[in-house]
Coordinates of C-alpha atoms in Angstrom, one line a residue:
Chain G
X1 CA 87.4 20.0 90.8
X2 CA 90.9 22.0 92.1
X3 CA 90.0 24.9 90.2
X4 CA 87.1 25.0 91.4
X5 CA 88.3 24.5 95.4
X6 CA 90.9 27.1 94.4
X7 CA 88.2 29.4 93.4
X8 CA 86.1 28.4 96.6
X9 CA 89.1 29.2 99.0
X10 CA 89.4 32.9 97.3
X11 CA 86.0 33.3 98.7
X12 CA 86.5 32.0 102.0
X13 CA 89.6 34.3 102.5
X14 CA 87.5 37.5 100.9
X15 CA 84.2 36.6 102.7
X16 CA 83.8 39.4 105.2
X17 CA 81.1 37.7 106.9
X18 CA 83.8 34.6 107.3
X19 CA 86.1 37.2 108.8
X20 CA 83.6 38.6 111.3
X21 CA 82.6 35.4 112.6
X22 CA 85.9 34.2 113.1
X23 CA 87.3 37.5 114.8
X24 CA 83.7 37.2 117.3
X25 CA 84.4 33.4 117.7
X26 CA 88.3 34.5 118.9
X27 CA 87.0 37.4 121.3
X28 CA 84.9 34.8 122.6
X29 CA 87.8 32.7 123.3
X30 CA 89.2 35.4 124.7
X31 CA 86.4 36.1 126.8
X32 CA 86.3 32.4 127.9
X33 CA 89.8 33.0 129.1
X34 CA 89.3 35.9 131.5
X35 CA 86.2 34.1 132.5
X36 CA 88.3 30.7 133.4
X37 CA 91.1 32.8 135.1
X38 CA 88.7 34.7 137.3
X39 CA 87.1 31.3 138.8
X40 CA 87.8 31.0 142.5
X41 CA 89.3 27.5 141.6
X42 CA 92.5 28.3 139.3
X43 CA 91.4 26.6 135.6
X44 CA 94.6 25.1 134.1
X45 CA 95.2 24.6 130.2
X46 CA 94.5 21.2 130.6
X47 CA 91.4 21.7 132.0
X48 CA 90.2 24.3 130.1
X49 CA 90.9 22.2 127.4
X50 CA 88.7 19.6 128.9
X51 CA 86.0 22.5 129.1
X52 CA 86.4 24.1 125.5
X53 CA 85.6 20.8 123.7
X54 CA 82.3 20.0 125.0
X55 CA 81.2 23.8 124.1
X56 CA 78.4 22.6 121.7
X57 CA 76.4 25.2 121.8
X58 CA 79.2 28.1 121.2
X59 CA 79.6 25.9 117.8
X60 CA 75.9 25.1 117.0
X61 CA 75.8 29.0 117.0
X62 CA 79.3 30.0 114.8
X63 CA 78.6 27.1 112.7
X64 CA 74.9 27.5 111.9
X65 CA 75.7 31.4 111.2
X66 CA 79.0 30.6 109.3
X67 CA 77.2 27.9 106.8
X68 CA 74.3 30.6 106.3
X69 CA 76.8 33.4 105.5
X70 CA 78.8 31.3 103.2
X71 CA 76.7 28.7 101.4
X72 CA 73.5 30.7 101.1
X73 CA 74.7 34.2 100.3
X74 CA 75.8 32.3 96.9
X75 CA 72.4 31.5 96.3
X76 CA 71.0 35.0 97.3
X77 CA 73.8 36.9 95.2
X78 CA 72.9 34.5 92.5
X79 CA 76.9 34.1 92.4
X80 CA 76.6 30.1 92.8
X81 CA 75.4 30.1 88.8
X82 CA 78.6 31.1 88.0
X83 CA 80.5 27.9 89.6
X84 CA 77.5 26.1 87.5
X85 CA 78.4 27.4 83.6
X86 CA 81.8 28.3 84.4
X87 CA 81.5 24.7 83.3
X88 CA 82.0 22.7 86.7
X89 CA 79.5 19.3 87.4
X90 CA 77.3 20.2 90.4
X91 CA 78.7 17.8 92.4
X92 CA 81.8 19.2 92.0
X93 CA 80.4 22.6 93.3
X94 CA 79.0 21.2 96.0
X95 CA 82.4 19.2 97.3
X96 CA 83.9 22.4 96.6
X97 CA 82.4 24.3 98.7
X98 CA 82.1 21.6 101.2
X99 CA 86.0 21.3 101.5
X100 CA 86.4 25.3 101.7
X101 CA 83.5 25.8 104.5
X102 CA 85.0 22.8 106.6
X103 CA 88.2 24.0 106.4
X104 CA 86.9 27.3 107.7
X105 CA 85.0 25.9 110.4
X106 CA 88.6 23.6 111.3
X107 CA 90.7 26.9 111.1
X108 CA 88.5 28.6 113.4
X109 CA 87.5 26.0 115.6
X110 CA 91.0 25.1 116.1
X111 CA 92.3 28.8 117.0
X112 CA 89.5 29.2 119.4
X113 CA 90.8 26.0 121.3
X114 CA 94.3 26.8 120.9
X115 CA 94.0 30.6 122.5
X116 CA 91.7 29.2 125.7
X117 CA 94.6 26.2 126.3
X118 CA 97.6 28.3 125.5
X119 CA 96.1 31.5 127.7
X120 CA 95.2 29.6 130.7
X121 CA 98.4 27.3 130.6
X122 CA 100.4 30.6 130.9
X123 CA 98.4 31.7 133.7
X124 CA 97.7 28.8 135.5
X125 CA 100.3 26.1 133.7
X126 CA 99.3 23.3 131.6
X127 CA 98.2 21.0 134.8
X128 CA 98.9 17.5 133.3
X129 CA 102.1 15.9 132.8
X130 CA 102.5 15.4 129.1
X131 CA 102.9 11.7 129.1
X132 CA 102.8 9.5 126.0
X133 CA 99.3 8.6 127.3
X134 CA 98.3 12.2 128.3
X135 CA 99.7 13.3 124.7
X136 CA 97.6 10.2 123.1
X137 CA 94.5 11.3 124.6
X138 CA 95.0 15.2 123.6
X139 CA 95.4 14.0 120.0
X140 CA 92.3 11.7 120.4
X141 CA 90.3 14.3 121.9
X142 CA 91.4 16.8 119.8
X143 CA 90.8 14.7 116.5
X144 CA 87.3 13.6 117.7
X145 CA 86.6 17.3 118.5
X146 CA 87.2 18.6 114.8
X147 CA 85.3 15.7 113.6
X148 CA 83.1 16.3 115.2
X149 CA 83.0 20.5 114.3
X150 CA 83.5 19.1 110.7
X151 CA 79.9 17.0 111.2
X152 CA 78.2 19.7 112.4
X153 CA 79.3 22.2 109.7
X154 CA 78.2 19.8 107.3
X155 CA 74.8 19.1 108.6
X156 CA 74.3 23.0 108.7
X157 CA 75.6 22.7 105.0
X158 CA 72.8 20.5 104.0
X159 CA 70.1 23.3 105.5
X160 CA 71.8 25.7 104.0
X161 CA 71.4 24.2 100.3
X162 CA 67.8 23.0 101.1
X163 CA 66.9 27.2 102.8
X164 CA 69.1 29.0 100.4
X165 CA 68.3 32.0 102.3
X166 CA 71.1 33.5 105.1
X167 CA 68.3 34.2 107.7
X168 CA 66.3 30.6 107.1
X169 CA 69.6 29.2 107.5
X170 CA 70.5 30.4 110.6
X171 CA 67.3 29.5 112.3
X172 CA 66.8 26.5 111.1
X173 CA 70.3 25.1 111.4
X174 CA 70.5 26.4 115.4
X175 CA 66.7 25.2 115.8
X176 CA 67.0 21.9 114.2
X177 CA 70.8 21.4 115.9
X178 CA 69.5 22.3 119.3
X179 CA 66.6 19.9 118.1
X180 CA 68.8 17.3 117.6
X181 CA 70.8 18.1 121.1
X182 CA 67.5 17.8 122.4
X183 CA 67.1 14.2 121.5
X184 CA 70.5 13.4 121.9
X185 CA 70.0 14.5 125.9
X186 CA 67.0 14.1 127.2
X187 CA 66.2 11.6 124.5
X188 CA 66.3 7.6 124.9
X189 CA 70.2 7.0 125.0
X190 CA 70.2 4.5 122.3
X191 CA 68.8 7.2 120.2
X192 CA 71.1 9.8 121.3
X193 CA 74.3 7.8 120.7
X194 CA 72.8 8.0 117.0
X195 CA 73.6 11.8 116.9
X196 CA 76.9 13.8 116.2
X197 CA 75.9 16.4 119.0
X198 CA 75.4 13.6 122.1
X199 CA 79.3 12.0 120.4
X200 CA 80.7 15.8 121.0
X201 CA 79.1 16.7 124.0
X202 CA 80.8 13.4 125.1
X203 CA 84.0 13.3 123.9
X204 CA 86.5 13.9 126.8
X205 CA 84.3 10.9 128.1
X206 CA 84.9 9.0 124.7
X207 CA 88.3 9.8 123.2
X208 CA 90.6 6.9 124.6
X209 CA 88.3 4.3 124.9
X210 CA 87.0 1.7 122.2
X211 CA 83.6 4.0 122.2
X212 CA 85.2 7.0 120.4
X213 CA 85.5 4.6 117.2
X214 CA 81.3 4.3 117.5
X215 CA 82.0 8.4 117.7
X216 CA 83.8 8.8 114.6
X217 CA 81.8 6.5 112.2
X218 CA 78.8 8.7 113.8
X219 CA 80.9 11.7 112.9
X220 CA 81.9 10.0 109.6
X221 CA 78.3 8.9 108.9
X222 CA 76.7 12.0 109.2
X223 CA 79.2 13.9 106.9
X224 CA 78.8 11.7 103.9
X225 CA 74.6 11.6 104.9
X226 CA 74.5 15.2 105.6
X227 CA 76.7 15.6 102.6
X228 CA 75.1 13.6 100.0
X229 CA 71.9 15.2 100.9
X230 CA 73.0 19.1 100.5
X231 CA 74.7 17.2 96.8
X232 CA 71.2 16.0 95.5
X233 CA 69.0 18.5 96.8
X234 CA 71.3 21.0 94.9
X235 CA 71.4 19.0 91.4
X236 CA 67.6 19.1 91.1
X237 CA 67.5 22.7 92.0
X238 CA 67.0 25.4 89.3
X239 CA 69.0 28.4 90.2
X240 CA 68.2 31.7 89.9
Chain P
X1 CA 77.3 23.9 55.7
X2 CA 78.6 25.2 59.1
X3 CA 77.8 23.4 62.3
X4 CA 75.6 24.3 65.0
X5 CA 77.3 25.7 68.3
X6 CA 73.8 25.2 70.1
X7 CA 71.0 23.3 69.2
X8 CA 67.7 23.0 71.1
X9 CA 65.9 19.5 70.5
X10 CA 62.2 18.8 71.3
X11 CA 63.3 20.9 74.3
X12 CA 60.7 21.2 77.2
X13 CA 60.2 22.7 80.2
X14 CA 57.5 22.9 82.6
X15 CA 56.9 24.5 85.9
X16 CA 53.6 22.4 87.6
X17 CA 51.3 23.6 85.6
X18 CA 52.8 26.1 83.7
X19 CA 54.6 24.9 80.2
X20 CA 57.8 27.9 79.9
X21 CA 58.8 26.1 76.8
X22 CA 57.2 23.9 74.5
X23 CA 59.1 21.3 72.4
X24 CA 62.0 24.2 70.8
X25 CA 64.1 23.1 68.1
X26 CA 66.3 25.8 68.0
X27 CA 70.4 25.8 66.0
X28 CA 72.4 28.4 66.5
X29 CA 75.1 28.3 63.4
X30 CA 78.9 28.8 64.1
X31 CA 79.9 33.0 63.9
X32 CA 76.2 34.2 63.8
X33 CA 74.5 36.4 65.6
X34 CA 71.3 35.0 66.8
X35 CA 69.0 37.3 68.2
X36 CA 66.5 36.2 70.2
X37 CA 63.0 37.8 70.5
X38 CA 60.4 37.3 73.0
X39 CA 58.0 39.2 75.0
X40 CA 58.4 38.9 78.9
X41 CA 57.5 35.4 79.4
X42 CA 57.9 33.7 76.5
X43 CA 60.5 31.6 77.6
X44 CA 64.2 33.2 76.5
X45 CA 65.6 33.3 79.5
X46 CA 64.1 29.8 80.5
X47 CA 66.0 28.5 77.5
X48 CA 69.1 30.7 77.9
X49 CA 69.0 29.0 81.5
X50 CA 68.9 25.7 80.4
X51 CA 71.5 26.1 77.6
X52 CA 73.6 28.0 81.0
X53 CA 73.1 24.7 83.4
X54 CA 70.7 27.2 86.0
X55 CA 68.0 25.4 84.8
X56 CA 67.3 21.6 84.5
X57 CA 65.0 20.7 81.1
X58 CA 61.6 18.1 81.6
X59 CA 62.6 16.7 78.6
X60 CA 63.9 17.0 74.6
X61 CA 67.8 17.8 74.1
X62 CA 70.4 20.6 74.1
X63 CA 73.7 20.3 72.0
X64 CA 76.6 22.6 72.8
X65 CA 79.4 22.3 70.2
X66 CA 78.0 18.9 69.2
X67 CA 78.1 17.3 72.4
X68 CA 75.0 16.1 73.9
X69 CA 75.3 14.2 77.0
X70 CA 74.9 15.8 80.5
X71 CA 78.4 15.4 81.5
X72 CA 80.0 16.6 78.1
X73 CA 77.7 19.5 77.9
X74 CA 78.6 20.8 81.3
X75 CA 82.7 20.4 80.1
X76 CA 81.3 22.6 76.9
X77 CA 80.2 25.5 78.7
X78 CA 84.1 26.2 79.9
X79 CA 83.9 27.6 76.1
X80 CA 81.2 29.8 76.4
X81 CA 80.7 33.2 77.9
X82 CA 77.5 33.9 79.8
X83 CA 75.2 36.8 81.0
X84 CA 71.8 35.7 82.9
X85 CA 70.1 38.4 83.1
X86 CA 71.4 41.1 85.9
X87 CA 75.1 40.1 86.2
X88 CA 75.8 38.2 89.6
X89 CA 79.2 39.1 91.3
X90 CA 80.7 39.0 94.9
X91 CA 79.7 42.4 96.5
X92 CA 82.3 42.4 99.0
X93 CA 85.0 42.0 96.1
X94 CA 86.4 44.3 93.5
X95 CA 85.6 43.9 89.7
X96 CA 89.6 42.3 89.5
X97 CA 88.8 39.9 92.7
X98 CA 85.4 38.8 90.8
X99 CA 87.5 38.3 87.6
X100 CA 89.6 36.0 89.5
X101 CA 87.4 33.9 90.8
X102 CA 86.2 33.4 87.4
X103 CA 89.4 32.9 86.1
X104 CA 90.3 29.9 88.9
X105 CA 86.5 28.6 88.5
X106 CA 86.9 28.3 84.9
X107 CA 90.9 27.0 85.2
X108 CA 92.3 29.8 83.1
X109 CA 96.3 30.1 83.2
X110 CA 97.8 33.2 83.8
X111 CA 96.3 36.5 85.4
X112 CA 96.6 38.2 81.9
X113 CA 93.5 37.6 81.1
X114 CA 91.6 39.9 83.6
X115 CA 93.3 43.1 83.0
X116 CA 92.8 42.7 79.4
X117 CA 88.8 42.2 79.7
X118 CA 89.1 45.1 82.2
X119 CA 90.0 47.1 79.9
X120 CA 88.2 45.7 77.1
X121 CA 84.9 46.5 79.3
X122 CA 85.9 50.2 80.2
X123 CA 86.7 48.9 84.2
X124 CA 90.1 49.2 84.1
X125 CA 89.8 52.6 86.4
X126 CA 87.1 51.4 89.1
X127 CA 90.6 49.8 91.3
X128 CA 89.5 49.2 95.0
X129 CA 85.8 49.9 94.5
X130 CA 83.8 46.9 95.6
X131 CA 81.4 45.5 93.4
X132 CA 78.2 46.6 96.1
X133 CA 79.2 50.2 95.0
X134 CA 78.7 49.7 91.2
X135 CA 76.6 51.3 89.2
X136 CA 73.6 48.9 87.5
X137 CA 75.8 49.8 84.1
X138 CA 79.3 48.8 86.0
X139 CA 77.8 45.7 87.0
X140 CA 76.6 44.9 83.4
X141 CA 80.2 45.8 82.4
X142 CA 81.7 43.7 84.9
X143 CA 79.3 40.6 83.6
X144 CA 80.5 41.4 80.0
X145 CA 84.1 41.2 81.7
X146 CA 83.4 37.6 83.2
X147 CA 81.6 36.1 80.3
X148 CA 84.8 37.3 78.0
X149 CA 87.0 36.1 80.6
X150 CA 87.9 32.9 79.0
X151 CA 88.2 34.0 75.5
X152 CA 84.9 31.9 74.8
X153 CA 84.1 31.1 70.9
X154 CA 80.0 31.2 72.2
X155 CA 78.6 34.3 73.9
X156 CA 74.9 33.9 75.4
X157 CA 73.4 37.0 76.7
X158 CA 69.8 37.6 78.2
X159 CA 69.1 41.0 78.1
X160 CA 73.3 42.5 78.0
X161 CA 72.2 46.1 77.8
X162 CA 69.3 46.5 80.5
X163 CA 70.8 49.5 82.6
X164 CA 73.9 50.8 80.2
X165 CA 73.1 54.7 79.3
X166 CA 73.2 55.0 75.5
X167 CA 76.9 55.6 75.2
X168 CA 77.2 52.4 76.7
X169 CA 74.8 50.6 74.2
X170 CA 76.4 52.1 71.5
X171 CA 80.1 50.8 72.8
X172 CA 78.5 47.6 73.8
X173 CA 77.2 46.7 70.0
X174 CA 80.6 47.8 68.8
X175 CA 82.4 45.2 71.3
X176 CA 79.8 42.4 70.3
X177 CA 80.4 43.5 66.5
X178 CA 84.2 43.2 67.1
X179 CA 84.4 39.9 68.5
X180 CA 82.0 38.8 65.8
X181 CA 84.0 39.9 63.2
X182 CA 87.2 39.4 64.2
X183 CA 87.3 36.0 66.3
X184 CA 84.3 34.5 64.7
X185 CA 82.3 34.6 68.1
X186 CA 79.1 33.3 67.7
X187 CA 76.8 34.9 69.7
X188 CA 73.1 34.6 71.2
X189 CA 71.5 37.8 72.4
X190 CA 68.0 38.4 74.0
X191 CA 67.1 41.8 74.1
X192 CA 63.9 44.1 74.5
X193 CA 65.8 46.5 72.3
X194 CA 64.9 45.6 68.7
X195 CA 66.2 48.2 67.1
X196 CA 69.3 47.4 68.6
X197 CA 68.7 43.8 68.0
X198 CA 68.6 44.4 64.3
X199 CA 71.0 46.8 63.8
X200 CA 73.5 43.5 65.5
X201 CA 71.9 40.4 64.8
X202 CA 72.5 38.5 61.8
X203 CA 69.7 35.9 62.3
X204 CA 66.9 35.6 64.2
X205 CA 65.0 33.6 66.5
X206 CA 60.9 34.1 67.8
X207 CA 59.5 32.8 70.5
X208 CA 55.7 33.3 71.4
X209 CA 54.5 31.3 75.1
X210 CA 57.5 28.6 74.9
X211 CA 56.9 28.5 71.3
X212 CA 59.6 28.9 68.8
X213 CA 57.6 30.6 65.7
X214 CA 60.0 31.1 63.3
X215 CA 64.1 31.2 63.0
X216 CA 65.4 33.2 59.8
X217 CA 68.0 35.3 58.8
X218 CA 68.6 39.1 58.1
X219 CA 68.5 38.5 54.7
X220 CA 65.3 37.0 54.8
X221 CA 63.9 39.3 57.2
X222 CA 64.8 41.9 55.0
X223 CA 63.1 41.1 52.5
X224 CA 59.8 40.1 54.3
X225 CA 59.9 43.1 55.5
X226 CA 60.4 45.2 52.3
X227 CA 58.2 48.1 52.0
X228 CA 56.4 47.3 48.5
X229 CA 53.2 47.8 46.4
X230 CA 51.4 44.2 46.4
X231 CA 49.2 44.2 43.3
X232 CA 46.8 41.3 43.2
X233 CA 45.8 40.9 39.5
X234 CA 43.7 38.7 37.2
X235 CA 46.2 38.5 34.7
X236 CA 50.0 38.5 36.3
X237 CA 51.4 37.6 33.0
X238 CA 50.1 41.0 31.0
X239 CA 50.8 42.7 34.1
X240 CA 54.2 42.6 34.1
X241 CA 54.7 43.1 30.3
X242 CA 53.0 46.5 31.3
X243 CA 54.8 47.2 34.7
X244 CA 58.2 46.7 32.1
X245 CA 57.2 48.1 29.3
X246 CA 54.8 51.1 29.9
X247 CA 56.0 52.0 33.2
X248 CA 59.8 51.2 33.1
X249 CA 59.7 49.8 36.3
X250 CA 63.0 47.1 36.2
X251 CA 62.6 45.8 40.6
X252 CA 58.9 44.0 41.0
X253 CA 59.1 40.0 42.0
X254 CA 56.0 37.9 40.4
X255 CA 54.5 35.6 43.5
X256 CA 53.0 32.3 42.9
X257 CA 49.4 33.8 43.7
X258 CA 48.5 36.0 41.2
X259 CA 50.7 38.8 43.5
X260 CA 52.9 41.3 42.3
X261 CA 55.1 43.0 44.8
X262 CA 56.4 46.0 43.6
X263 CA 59.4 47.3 44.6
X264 CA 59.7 51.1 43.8
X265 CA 57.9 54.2 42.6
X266 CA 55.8 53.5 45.5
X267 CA 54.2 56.6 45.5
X268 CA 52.6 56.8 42.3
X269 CA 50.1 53.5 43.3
X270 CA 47.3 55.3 41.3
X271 CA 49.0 55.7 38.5
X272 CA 50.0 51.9 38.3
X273 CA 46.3 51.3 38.8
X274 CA 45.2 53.4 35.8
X275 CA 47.8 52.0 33.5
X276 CA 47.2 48.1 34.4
X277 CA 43.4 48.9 34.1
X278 CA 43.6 50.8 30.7
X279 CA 46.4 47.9 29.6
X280 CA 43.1 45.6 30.1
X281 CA 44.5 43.7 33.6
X282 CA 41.7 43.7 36.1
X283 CA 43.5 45.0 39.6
X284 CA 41.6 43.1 42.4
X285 CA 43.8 44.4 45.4
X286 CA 46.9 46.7 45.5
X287 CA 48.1 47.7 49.5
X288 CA 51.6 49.1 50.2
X289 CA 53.6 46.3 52.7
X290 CA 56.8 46.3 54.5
X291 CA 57.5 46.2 58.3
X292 CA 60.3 47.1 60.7
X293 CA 61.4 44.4 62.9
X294 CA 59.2 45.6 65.7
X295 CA 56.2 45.7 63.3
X296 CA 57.1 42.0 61.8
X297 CA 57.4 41.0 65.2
X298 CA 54.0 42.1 66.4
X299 CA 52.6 40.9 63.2
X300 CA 53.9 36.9 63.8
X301 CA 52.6 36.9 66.9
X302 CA 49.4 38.7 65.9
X303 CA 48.7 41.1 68.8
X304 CA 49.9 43.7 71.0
X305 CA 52.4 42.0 73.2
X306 CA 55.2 43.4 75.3
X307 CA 58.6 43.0 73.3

């Protein structure tokens, strides 16, 4: 399984189509920055911070596009064989992969907080005493965020090994993820409080209180469903 | 007797409706060279994708160095070298960077190993040119690279040569030959190329719509496909005191059916007839026989197939 995650982290730092996405997803931050410093109100890090994290649909859209360009080009450049008789177990290419695309999406995700909060807390100043509870609630927040990121990226990981093409992927994992934001929102609540997306687009609501543990077994629960899913679609699939 | 590197059980595969192979038993003996032979179709690759873990079977077995069970056969295939088909590599990487995947997929210590099947494979010189930008014969060169990556003592390879120019075939056979001969490699080769097949292979395997006809080797092939005089006769027994004595000939082979097969001075057919007829032996059929692998081939599967 290491070798294999060794092999899978080679890709990830060769994949030009990681690379792209991850220099657009830091102009975007970017972006967000001059956007939040122009705002009649001054936006400080803290708040931007508060801001960033409930940016679901900036993620549904690097995420969705990220797990199409890494997970499916295998499949289209018939390249995933060669994790198969290179003489790894399926479901060790699959967690493989899993761990190297999450990671991504963490690196990523985490650099596009980290420019909007340390941009605008130069500008504008940080805006919050950093008090044990202030620092508590960051870490909570921050925590539930990538969780969060990392149960999104794996949901788009289970389209992407049930598609297996790049442009199926990336349709159907921003259709069915705006689907799913769909229900989570407008949706019966007890329903919504099901999903990742309504647990993410909450979480500056959540993180501090007994309901963000309800948020990270959601997070948790849809990883390993999500997870096992993309595992046993993939082992009864003949590859190309 | 030596053991089988891969052996195909009762294997099956079907696709709905459609059967790709049909209860193979196949064994491919240690340091042979097993060429397979199939039109398109027929269900080589199918099998070759089975044996490779691409493709799951419907039912029957598959041993890979004597190990049959799911888990062990997958550990197996560390120790064999594979080409499906049109080589699959990373475009956006460089034949080295595709080696070393390979190399890390496959646990491999030490980066050794990749300059020496670069070279081995003629790539040595392509440096910074991504795989995208090869050639259809790079890319098969680069494959060749992967498979022989890991040193592996079992190559498979479905259709190695498709897109090498003939100085690449050539070079191609020789490295096959090599490894054959000097680290025992057993190999299993699927190849349109016949010719080529023969002038390699040192068994041979046919397979007609998921059907395995018939598995034999060179040596037998050879001599089915002798060219010879068959001479079907009333009396075998005075024949051949005539084909001996009268006409000196010392290379004939009496067959269990009153058949005679000849085996030179095949151009002087009438004159054998005259002599066995005036020697009293009543000839009742006399054809000249002998096939080519090609010929053979299209003659087991009785038609006009695509090889």
């Amino acid at each position: 399984m290491l070798k294999q995650i060794r092999a899978e982290f080679l890709k990830l730092r060769k994949s030009s189509g990681f690379l792209t996405i991850a220099v657009v997803m830091l102009v975007i931050a970017g972006f967000m920055s001059r956007l939040y410093m122009s705002a009649a109100d001054p936006v400080t890090g803290y708040e931007a911070f508060k801001r960033a994290i409930t940016t679901v649909e900036l993620q549904i859209l690097f995420v969705g596009i990220f797990a199409a360009v890494f997970i499916c080009d295998e499949f289209q450049n018939r390249t995933i064989g060669a994790s198969v008789y290179g003489g790894n177990g399926r479901l060790s290419v699959v967690i493989a992969k899993l761990v190297a695309f999450f990671s991504g999406v963490l690196v990523v995700a985490a650099v596009f907080l980290a420019i909007i909060i340390i941009t605008l807390s130069i500008v504008n100043g940080f805006g919050e005493e950093l008090t044990t509870s202030t620092t508590l609630w960051l870490c909570q927040a921050v925590f539930l965020y990538l969780l969060g990121c990392v149960a999104m990226a794996s949901f788009s990981a289970m389209i992407s090994y049930i598609a297996k093409s790049v442009l199926e992927t990336a349709i159907f994992c921003i259709g069915l993820t705006y689907g799913v934001v769909f229900v989570a929102m407008r949706g019966p609540e007890n329903i919504g409080k099901l999903t990742f997306i309504w647990h993410m687009a909450k979480i500056q609501n959540l993180a501090g209180t007994s309901g963000m543990f309800l948020s990270v077994a959601v997070f948790l629960a849809t990883i390993l469903v999500t997870g096992y899913a993309a595992y046993a679609v993939f082992k009864r699939t003949d590859l190309k | 007797m030596r053991e089988t590197v891969f052996g195909a059980y009762g294997l099956t595969k079907r696709y709905r409706k459609t059967v790709a192979l049909d209860c193979v038993d196949m064994a491919v003996k240690k340091s042979d060279i097993y060429g397979f032979i199939g039109e398109n179709g027929a269900g080589k690759t199918t099998l070759i994708r089975i044996l490779s873990g691409l493709a799951m079977k419907t039912s029957g077995e598959i041993s890979l160095n004597g190990e049959s069970a799911e888990r062990e056969v997958a550990r197996q295939r560390q120790r064999v070298g594979f080409i499906v088909e049109t080589p699959a590599a990373y475009p956006y990487m460089t034949a080295a960077e595709n080696l070393e995947v390979q190399r890390l997929q496959r646990g491999i210590p030490g980066k050794s190993c990749i300059e020496r099947s670069l070279k081995a494979t003629g790539l040595s010189d392509v440096g910074k040119k991504k795989a995208r930008d090869f050639s259809l014969g790079m890319k098969q060169r680069l494959g060749l690279a992967m498979a022989l990556l890991s040193e592996p003592e079992f190559l498979v390879l479905d259709e190695p040569v498709n897109g090498l120019d003939p100085t690449g075939i050539v070079e191609f056979r020789e490295i096959l030959k090599k490894l054959n001969k000097e680290r025992g490699v057993t190999i299993l080769i699927s190849s349109h190329l016949l010719s080529e097949l023969y002038m390699l292979a040192t068994c041979f395997g046919f397979i007609h719509k998921g059907k395995l006809l018939e598995q034999i080797s060179v040596a037998e092939l050879d001599e089915r496909c002798k060219k010879h005089l068959a001479i079907k006769v009333d009396d075998p027994g005075k024949a051949v005191f005539l084909l001996e004595n009268k006409l000196l000939i010392k290379r004939f082979e009496a067959m269990p059916n009153k058949t005679i097969k000849v085996y030179e001075r095949l151009g002087e057919s009438a004159l054998i007839s005259r002599e066995l007829i005036l020697g009293g032996v009543m000839v009742e059929d006399m054809t000249t026989k002998g096939d080519d692998l090609e010929a053979y081939y299209m003659r087991l599967i009785g038609g006009n197939s695509n090889a």
